[in-house]
Coordinates of C-alpha atoms and ligand atoms in Angstrom, one line a residue:
Chain A
M167 CA 1.4 127.1 106.2
Y168 CA 4.3 128.6 103.1
E169 CA 4.0 127.1 100.1
F170 CA 7.7 126.6 99.0
D171 CA 7.9 127.1 95.3
W172 CA 11.8 127.3 93.3
S173 CA 10.6 127.5 90.2
S174 CA 12.3 130.4 90.0
I175 CA 15.9 128.5 90.3
P176 CA 16.7 127.3 86.6
G177 CA 16.6 129.6 84.8
A178 CA 18.5 132.1 87.1
L179 CA 21.2 129.9 87.3
P180 CA 23.3 132.2 84.5
F181 CA 22.5 135.0 85.8
L182 CA 23.5 133.5 89.7
A183 CA 26.9 131.8 87.4
H184 CA 27.9 135.0 87.0
G185 CA 27.4 136.9 90.4
M186 CA 29.3 133.7 91.8
V187 CA 31.5 134.8 89.3
V188 CA 31.8 138.0 90.8
S189 CA 32.2 137.0 94.3
L190 CA 35.7 134.7 93.6
Q191 CA 37.2 137.5 91.9
I192 CA 37.0 139.6 93.9
T193 CA 37.7 136.6 96.7
A194 CA 40.8 136.0 95.1
V195 CA 42.3 139.3 94.1
A196 CA 40.9 140.7 97.5
I197 CA 43.5 137.3 98.3
L198 CA 46.3 137.9 97.1
V199 CA 46.6 141.6 97.9
G200 CA 45.8 141.2 100.9
I201 CA 48.4 138.9 101.8
V202 CA 51.3 141.1 99.9
W203 CA 50.4 143.9 101.5
G204 CA 49.8 142.4 104.9
T205 CA 53.2 140.1 104.6
L206 CA 54.8 143.5 104.0
L207 CA 52.9 145.2 107.3
A208 CA 54.2 141.7 109.1
M209 CA 57.5 143.1 108.1
M210 CA 57.3 146.3 109.4
R211 CA 55.5 145.5 111.9
L212 CA 58.1 143.2 113.1
S213 CA 60.2 145.7 112.0
S214 CA 63.6 148.0 114.9
V215 CA 62.1 150.8 112.6
N216 CA 60.1 152.7 115.1
A217 CA 58.5 154.6 112.2
L218 CA 57.5 151.8 110.0
S219 CA 56.8 150.0 113.4
W220 CA 54.6 152.0 115.0
F221 CA 52.2 152.9 111.0
A222 CA 51.4 149.3 110.6
A223 CA 50.2 149.3 114.2
G224 CA 48.5 151.8 113.4
Y225 CA 47.4 150.5 110.3
V226 CA 46.4 147.2 111.7
N227 CA 44.3 148.8 114.9
L228 CA 42.4 151.2 112.5
F229 CA 41.3 148.7 110.6
R230 CA 39.9 145.7 113.0
A231 CA 37.9 148.8 114.7
V232 CA 36.1 149.2 112.3
P233 CA 32.8 147.6 110.6
L234 CA 33.7 146.1 107.4
V235 CA 30.3 147.6 105.4
M236 CA 31.7 150.9 106.8
V237 CA 34.8 151.1 105.0
L238 CA 33.5 148.8 101.7
L239 CA 31.3 152.8 101.8
W240 CA 34.0 154.3 102.2
F241 CA 36.1 152.9 99.5
F242 CA 32.6 152.8 97.2
L243 CA 31.5 156.7 98.0
I244 CA 35.2 158.2 98.4
V245 CA 36.9 156.0 95.8
P246 CA 35.5 156.7 92.5
H247 CA 35.5 160.4 93.3
L248 CA 38.9 161.1 94.6
L249 CA 40.0 158.5 91.1
E250 CA 38.1 161.5 89.1
T251 CA 39.5 165.1 90.3
L252 CA 42.8 163.6 91.0
F253 CA 43.3 161.1 88.0
G254 CA 40.7 162.8 85.7
F255 CA 38.7 159.5 84.9
P256 CA 36.2 159.5 83.6
R257 CA 33.0 161.2 85.2
G258 CA 30.9 158.6 86.1
S259 CA 32.9 155.6 85.0
D260 CA 32.1 151.7 86.7
M261 CA 33.8 151.6 89.9
R262 CA 32.0 149.5 91.4
M263 CA 34.1 146.2 91.4
G264 CA 37.4 148.0 91.7
S265 CA 36.6 150.5 94.7
A266 CA 34.8 146.7 96.1
I267 CA 37.9 145.4 96.5
A268 CA 40.3 147.3 97.3
G269 CA 38.1 147.9 100.4
F270 CA 38.2 144.0 100.9
A271 CA 41.9 143.9 100.2
L272 CA 42.7 147.1 102.4
F273 CA 40.6 145.8 104.7
E274 CA 42.0 142.0 105.3
A275 CA 45.7 143.0 104.9
A276 CA 45.1 144.5 107.9
Y277 CA 43.7 140.2 110.0
Y278 CA 46.2 138.7 107.6
S279 CA 48.9 140.6 108.2
E280 CA 48.5 139.6 112.3
I281 CA 47.9 135.6 110.9
I282 CA 51.9 136.0 109.3
R283 CA 53.0 138.2 112.5
A284 CA 52.1 135.1 114.0
G285 CA 54.1 133.0 111.6
I286 CA 57.3 135.2 110.7
Q287 CA 57.8 134.4 114.7
S288 CA 57.0 131.1 114.2
V289 CA 60.2 130.8 113.4
P290 CA 63.2 129.8 115.2
K291 CA 65.2 132.6 115.7
G292 CA 68.3 130.7 114.5
Q293 CA 67.5 130.6 111.2
M294 CA 67.3 134.3 110.7
A295 CA 71.1 134.1 112.2
A296 CA 72.0 131.0 110.0
A297 CA 71.0 133.1 106.6
S298 CA 72.2 135.8 107.9
A299 CA 75.8 133.9 109.5
L300 CA 76.1 132.9 105.3
G301 CA 75.7 136.4 104.1
M302 CA 72.2 136.7 103.5
G303 CA 70.6 139.9 103.6
Y304 CA 68.3 141.0 105.5
A305 CA 65.5 141.2 102.4
Q306 CA 66.8 137.6 101.4
S307 CA 67.2 135.7 104.5
M308 CA 63.2 136.5 104.7
R309 CA 62.2 136.0 101.8
L310 CA 64.9 132.8 100.9
V311 CA 64.5 130.6 105.3
V312 CA 61.9 132.8 106.8
L313 CA 59.4 133.0 105.1
P314 CA 58.8 130.6 103.1
Q315 CA 58.6 128.3 106.4
A316 CA 56.0 130.9 108.0
F317 CA 54.3 131.0 105.1
R318 CA 54.0 126.3 105.0
N319 CA 52.9 126.7 108.9
M320 CA 50.0 129.9 108.0
V321 CA 48.5 127.9 104.5
P322 CA 45.7 126.2 107.4
L323 CA 45.6 130.3 107.7
L324 CA 44.8 131.8 105.5
L325 CA 43.0 129.7 104.3
T326 CA 39.8 130.3 107.0
Q327 CA 40.9 133.9 106.8
G328 CA 40.6 133.4 103.0
I329 CA 36.3 131.5 103.6
I330 CA 36.0 134.5 106.3
L331 CA 36.3 136.5 102.6
F332 CA 35.2 135.0 101.3
Q333 CA 31.1 134.9 103.1
D334 CA 32.0 138.9 103.7
T335 CA 31.6 139.5 99.8
S336 CA 27.8 138.7 100.5
L337 CA 28.9 142.5 102.0
V338 CA 29.2 144.2 98.7
Y339 CA 25.6 144.7 98.1
V340 CA 25.7 147.7 100.1
S341 CA 26.8 148.8 96.5
A342 CA 24.4 147.3 94.5
L343 CA 26.8 145.6 92.7
A344 CA 26.0 141.8 91.6
D345 CA 28.0 139.2 93.0
F346 CA 25.9 136.1 93.4
F347 CA 24.3 137.1 97.2
G348 CA 23.6 140.6 95.4
A349 CA 22.7 138.5 92.5
A350 CA 19.9 136.3 94.6
S351 CA 17.9 138.8 96.0
K352 CA 17.5 140.4 92.8
V353 CA 15.7 137.7 91.1
G354 CA 14.0 137.0 94.8
D355 CA 12.5 140.9 94.9
R356 CA 11.9 140.3 91.3
D357 CA 10.3 137.1 91.2
G358 CA 8.1 137.9 94.4
R359 CA 10.2 135.1 95.7
L360 CA 12.3 135.7 98.2
V361 CA 12.9 133.4 100.5
E362 CA 13.4 130.3 98.3
M363 CA 16.5 132.3 97.2
L364 CA 17.8 133.3 100.5
L365 CA 17.7 129.9 101.6
F366 CA 19.0 128.6 98.2
A367 CA 22.3 131.0 98.3
G368 CA 22.7 130.4 101.8
A369 CA 23.1 126.8 100.6
V370 CA 25.9 127.4 98.1
Y371 CA 27.7 129.8 100.2
F372 CA 27.7 126.4 103.4
V373 CA 28.9 124.3 100.6
I374 CA 31.7 125.6 98.9
C375 CA 32.7 127.1 102.7
F376 CA 32.5 123.6 104.1
T377 CA 34.6 122.2 101.6
I378 CA 37.3 124.1 101.5
S379 CA 37.2 123.9 105.7
Q380 CA 37.3 119.9 104.9
L381 CA 40.1 120.2 103.1
V382 CA 41.5 123.3 105.5
R383 CA 41.7 120.6 108.1
Y384 CA 42.9 117.2 106.2
Y385 CA 46.1 119.6 105.7
Q386 CA 46.6 120.5 108.8
T387 CA 46.4 117.1 109.8
K388 CA 48.4 116.4 107.4
L389 CA 51.1 118.5 108.6
K390 CA 50.9 117.8 111.7
T391 CA 52.2 114.1 110.5
A392 CA 54.8 115.2 107.4
Chain B
M4 CA 93.3 136.9 111.4
I5 CA 90.3 138.3 114.0
T6 CA 91.2 140.7 116.8
M7 CA 89.2 141.8 119.7
N8 CA 90.0 145.2 121.7
K9 CA 88.3 145.6 124.5
V10 CA 84.9 144.3 123.3
S11 CA 82.0 145.1 125.4
K12 CA 78.4 144.7 125.6
H13 CA 76.1 145.2 127.9
Y14 CA 71.7 144.2 127.7
G15 CA 70.7 147.4 129.8
A16 CA 71.8 147.7 133.0
F17 CA 73.6 143.6 132.4
Q18 CA 76.8 143.6 131.7
V19 CA 77.6 140.8 129.3
L20 CA 81.1 141.8 127.7
T21 CA 83.2 143.3 129.3
D22 CA 86.7 144.3 127.8
C23 CA 87.7 141.1 125.7
T24 CA 90.8 141.7 124.2
T25 CA 91.9 138.4 122.3
H26 CA 92.9 136.9 118.6
V27 CA 93.6 134.2 116.6
A28 CA 96.2 134.1 114.1
K29 CA 96.2 132.2 111.3
G30 CA 95.6 128.7 111.3
E31 CA 95.1 128.7 114.6
V32 CA 92.5 126.5 116.7
V33 CA 91.2 128.2 119.7
V34 CA 89.1 127.0 122.1
V35 CA 86.6 129.1 124.1
C36 CA 85.6 127.4 128.0
G37 CA 83.6 128.7 130.4
P38 CA 80.1 128.1 132.6
S39 CA 77.0 128.2 131.1
G40 CA 76.1 132.4 131.3
S41 CA 79.4 134.0 131.2
G42 CA 79.5 134.6 127.5
K43 CA 80.5 132.5 125.1
S44 CA 78.0 132.3 122.6
T45 CA 77.7 136.3 122.8
L46 CA 81.1 136.0 122.2
I47 CA 81.6 134.3 119.4
K48 CA 78.2 136.3 117.5
C49 CA 80.5 139.4 117.6
V50 CA 82.7 138.1 115.5
N51 CA 80.6 138.1 112.5
G52 CA 78.2 140.8 114.1
L53 CA 75.4 138.6 114.8
E54 CA 75.7 140.1 117.9
P55 CA 76.0 143.6 118.3
F56 CA 78.8 145.7 121.0
Q57 CA 78.7 148.5 122.4
S58 CA 82.2 149.8 123.0
G59 CA 85.5 148.1 121.4
E60 CA 86.7 146.7 118.5
V61 CA 86.9 143.0 116.6
T62 CA 88.4 142.6 113.5
V63 CA 88.3 139.8 110.5
N64 CA 91.2 139.6 108.0
G65 CA 91.4 143.4 108.4
I66 CA 88.1 144.6 108.6
S67 CA 86.0 146.3 111.0
V68 CA 83.4 144.4 111.9
G69 CA 82.0 147.5 114.8
D70 CA 82.5 149.9 111.9
P71 CA 78.9 150.7 110.3
R72 CA 80.7 151.4 106.9
T73 CA 82.1 147.8 106.8
D74 CA 79.1 145.1 105.1
L75 CA 78.9 143.2 107.4
P76 CA 76.5 140.2 105.1
K77 CA 79.9 140.7 102.1
L78 CA 82.4 139.9 105.4
R79 CA 80.0 137.0 107.3
A80 CA 79.4 135.2 103.5
H81 CA 84.4 134.1 104.1
V82 CA 83.6 134.1 107.6
G83 CA 81.7 130.4 108.7
M84 CA 79.3 129.4 111.3
V85 CA 77.9 126.5 112.8
F86 CA 75.7 126.1 115.3
Q87 CA 74.2 124.3 117.9
N88 CA 70.5 123.6 117.3
F89 CA 72.5 123.2 113.3
E90 CA 69.6 125.2 111.8
L91 CA 69.6 123.5 108.2
F92 CA 67.0 125.0 106.3
P93 CA 63.8 123.0 107.1
H94 CA 62.3 123.6 103.8
M95 CA 64.9 122.4 101.7
T96 CA 66.7 119.6 100.9
I97 CA 70.1 118.0 101.5
V98 CA 71.7 119.8 99.0
D99 CA 69.6 122.7 98.3
N100 CA 71.3 124.4 101.1
L101 CA 74.7 123.8 100.7
T102 CA 73.5 125.1 97.0
V103 CA 71.4 128.3 97.8
A104 CA 73.7 131.3 99.0
Q105 CA 76.5 129.4 96.9
V106 CA 73.9 131.2 94.2
K107 CA 72.1 134.2 96.3
V108 CA 74.9 135.5 97.7
L109 CA 78.2 134.8 96.1
G110 CA 76.7 134.4 92.4
R111 CA 78.3 131.3 91.6
D112 CA 76.7 129.6 89.0
P113 CA 73.6 127.0 90.1
A114 CA 75.6 123.4 88.6
E115 CA 78.9 125.0 90.0
A116 CA 77.8 125.2 93.0
Q117 CA 75.4 121.6 92.9
D118 CA 78.9 120.4 92.2
K119 CA 81.1 121.7 95.0
G120 CA 77.4 120.7 97.4
M121 CA 77.9 117.1 96.5
A122 CA 81.9 117.3 96.4
L123 CA 81.8 118.9 100.3
L124 CA 78.3 116.2 101.3
D125 CA 80.7 113.0 100.2
R126 CA 83.3 114.6 102.4
V127 CA 81.2 114.9 105.4
G128 CA 80.9 111.7 103.7
L129 CA 76.9 112.5 103.3
K130 CA 76.4 111.6 99.9
V131 CA 73.8 110.3 99.1
Q132 CA 71.6 112.0 101.6
A133 CA 71.9 115.0 99.0
L134 CA 68.3 115.4 98.4
K135 CA 66.9 114.0 101.9
Y136 CA 65.4 117.0 104.2
P137 CA 66.9 117.6 107.2
G138 CA 64.2 116.1 109.5
Q139 CA 65.8 113.2 108.0
L140 CA 68.4 112.6 108.8
S141 CA 70.8 112.1 112.4
G142 CA 71.8 114.9 114.9
G143 CA 75.0 114.6 113.9
Q144 CA 74.5 113.9 110.5
Q145 CA 72.8 117.6 110.6
Q146 CA 75.3 119.0 112.1
R147 CA 78.5 117.7 109.7
V148 CA 75.7 118.5 106.8
A149 CA 75.7 122.5 109.0
I150 CA 78.9 121.8 109.0
A151 CA 79.4 121.1 105.5
R152 CA 77.6 124.2 104.3
A153 CA 79.7 126.6 105.8
L154 CA 82.4 125.6 104.0
A155 CA 80.5 125.7 100.7
M156 CA 81.2 129.9 101.4
D157 CA 85.0 128.8 100.8
P158 CA 85.4 130.6 104.3
I159 CA 88.7 131.8 105.9
C160 CA 87.9 130.5 108.7
M161 CA 84.8 128.9 110.6
L162 CA 82.8 130.1 113.9
F163 CA 81.3 127.1 116.0
D164 CA 79.4 127.5 119.1
E165 CA 79.4 124.0 121.2
P166 CA 78.6 121.9 117.6
T167 CA 78.0 119.3 119.9
S168 CA 75.7 120.1 123.3
A169 CA 73.1 119.5 120.9
L170 CA 74.3 115.9 120.1
D171 CA 73.4 112.5 121.2
P172 CA 77.2 111.1 123.2
E173 CA 77.5 108.2 120.2
M174 CA 77.3 111.0 117.3
I175 CA 79.6 113.9 118.9
N176 CA 83.0 112.2 117.5
E177 CA 81.3 112.3 114.0
V178 CA 81.5 115.5 114.1
L179 CA 83.8 116.6 116.3
D180 CA 86.4 114.4 114.1
V181 CA 85.3 116.5 110.5
M182 CA 86.1 118.9 112.3
S183 CA 90.1 117.9 113.6
E184 CA 90.2 117.2 110.0
L185 CA 89.8 120.5 109.4
A186 CA 91.8 122.4 111.6
Q187 CA 94.4 119.7 110.3
E188 CA 93.9 121.6 106.6
G189 CA 95.1 124.7 108.7
M190 CA 91.2 126.1 108.9
T191 CA 91.6 128.7 111.0
M192 CA 88.7 128.1 114.3
M193 CA 87.0 129.7 116.7
C194 CA 85.4 126.7 119.1
V195 CA 83.5 126.5 122.1
T196 CA 83.1 123.7 123.0
H197 CA 82.9 121.8 126.4
E198 CA 85.1 118.4 124.5
M199 CA 87.6 118.4 126.3
G200 CA 89.4 115.5 124.9
F201 CA 88.9 117.8 122.0
A202 CA 90.9 120.9 123.3
K203 CA 94.1 119.1 123.9
R204 CA 93.7 116.7 120.6
V205 CA 93.6 120.3 118.9
A206 CA 93.8 123.5 120.0
S207 CA 96.6 126.0 120.1
R208 CA 94.8 128.4 122.8
V209 CA 92.3 127.7 124.9
I210 CA 90.2 130.2 126.3
F211 CA 88.2 130.1 129.8
M212 CA 85.1 133.1 130.5
D213 CA 83.8 133.9 133.2
Q214 CA 81.2 136.3 134.3
G215 CA 81.3 138.4 130.5
R216 CA 85.2 138.8 131.0
I217 CA 87.9 136.1 129.4
V218 CA 90.5 134.9 131.8
E219 CA 91.8 133.0 130.7
D220 CA 94.1 133.2 127.6
D221 CA 96.7 130.6 127.1
S222 CA 98.9 128.2 125.1
K223 CA 96.1 124.5 125.4
D224 CA 99.5 123.1 126.8
A225 CA 99.6 125.8 129.6
F226 CA 95.8 126.0 130.4
F227 CA 95.6 122.0 131.3
A228 CA 98.9 122.4 133.0
N229 CA 97.9 124.5 135.3
P230 CA 95.2 126.7 134.5
R231 CA 96.2 130.3 136.6
S232 CA 93.0 130.9 138.0
D233 CA 90.5 129.7 141.0
R234 CA 87.4 129.5 138.3
A235 CA 89.3 127.8 135.5
Q236 CA 90.6 124.8 138.3
Q237 CA 87.2 124.8 139.8
F238 CA 85.9 124.5 136.0
L239 CA 88.4 121.6 134.6
A240 CA 88.4 119.5 137.5
K241 CA 83.5 119.0 137.6
I242 CA 84.0 118.9 133.9
L243 CA 87.2 115.8 133.9
Q244 CA 85.0 113.8 136.1
H245 CA 83.2 113.4 133.7
Ligands
ATP627 N1 68.1 139.2 124.9 C1 68.9 139.4 126.0 N2 69.3 140.5 126.9 C2 69.3 139.4 127.7 N3 70.6 139.4 128.8 C3 70.4 138.2 127.7 C4 70.8 138.3 126.3 N4 71.2 137.8 125.4 C5 71.7 137.1 127.0 N5 72.2 137.3 127.7 C6 72.5 137.3 128.6 O1 74.1 137.4 128.3 C7 74.9 136.3 129.5 C8 75.2 135.8 128.1 O2 75.1 134.7 127.2 P1 75.9 133.6 125.9 O3 74.7 132.9 125.4 O4 77.1 134.4 125.8 O5 76.3 132.2 127.5 P2 77.0 131.0 126.8 O6 77.8 131.2 127.8 O7 77.2 131.1 125.7 O8 76.3 130.6 127.5 P3 75.9 128.6 127.2 O9 76.9 127.7 127.8 O10 74.1 128.7 127.8 O11 75.0 128.5 126.4 C9 73.5 135.6 130.1 O12 73.4 135.7 131.2 C10 72.4 135.2 129.5 O13 70.9 135.1 130.2
MG628 MG1 76.1 129.7 124.4

């Protein structure tokens, strides 16, 4: 019978907390950039300019057809090299955080753009017509009339995608970045208590994600009754 | 004010408008009627370029709508349009619905836009609703707000696309009253509607459409006294029974 020994956890808390900060930072920036870039992609996809719509469709299909962990590895291995040669970044500077964030943001943008595209299409066509009839240009109509309504309907889906993204940040272990999951497994390895650390880390992920998804559900019911 | 010359439009092989020619002089109220699917909405949306057309010419105040060099948003800013389903912006308060385009399109000072908006709300009898959201108003109230929103842009003419057909019967008159008032003040109006009572009281001319063509374009009295085409006679007979 396996003997559980939780004693290495209290001492490791500061290190783990730092890992959590890294995870949250990656999540926050990737969500933000992912939504902005995803919105642009969605608008391109819906645009009547064929070149834009094909580019966006190609982008979305490409990123949705490759595993996230591979995208992260590409960014980890290739992007720093590119930056060094193209922009003269000092060789060997630590760009793991930057490339992880870039990888996530570009990958998630593909998923966000599909959510946002559906959101834009859920706004009745007449709203765009009314905005145009008042003399608003395309960009103005989008920004002032269509997108605010689209986002309002999309908040639950965007948050749910954010939860998935938060869980997926654990994949940055491929670049040996000490996010929360990476930190937990490092401590576990060091103290020979990997099982306990992973159980603990799993519990923390569960509590955070479950709480947020409950909030999303609450918001959803409120949106429905409003 | 508005001229249409041989305007035609098709979706693939389907001809929506065929050689539509008419004009609306300053201060005139022209009612457009005809059976469902006859192209009334399409015709009226060609006036402000919401619907593109393949041939013919539309001008508003001398400006060609179909000309690719025309600044359409600028033209539309001064052509008011009222839709069947109101199309108020549901995420904005009533007063914001009236000010947003004044500020963002015309570049008016927000305080000035607000004053103008409130004055117009007062005029359509809805000043007390200024801070509510569209969803909290009845259909008739929403449509009056939509008219006020269009008027806030100081339009040179107004287009209406079946403004009362989504309304419960008891709310139709409150909207028609606002429209009649506008007409009496000399607003140039082009109005798709089946409200023949309104047409009889207010219209200068009546256009009857069938299958994408303007079949009749006559003074109100001539139209009601003696419609020339069989289709218009049948249409009138049917609609006046109700
Ligand atoms: N995007 C489109 N593609 C193909 N056909 C269309 C399209 N939009 C409209 N039509 C067709 O064009 C015709 C004219 O439509 P329009 O909406 O102008 O008619 P209407 O006279 O306003 O009818 P209603 O009284 O129902 O509002 C209809 O037969 C309609 O089916
Ligand atoms: Mg119609």
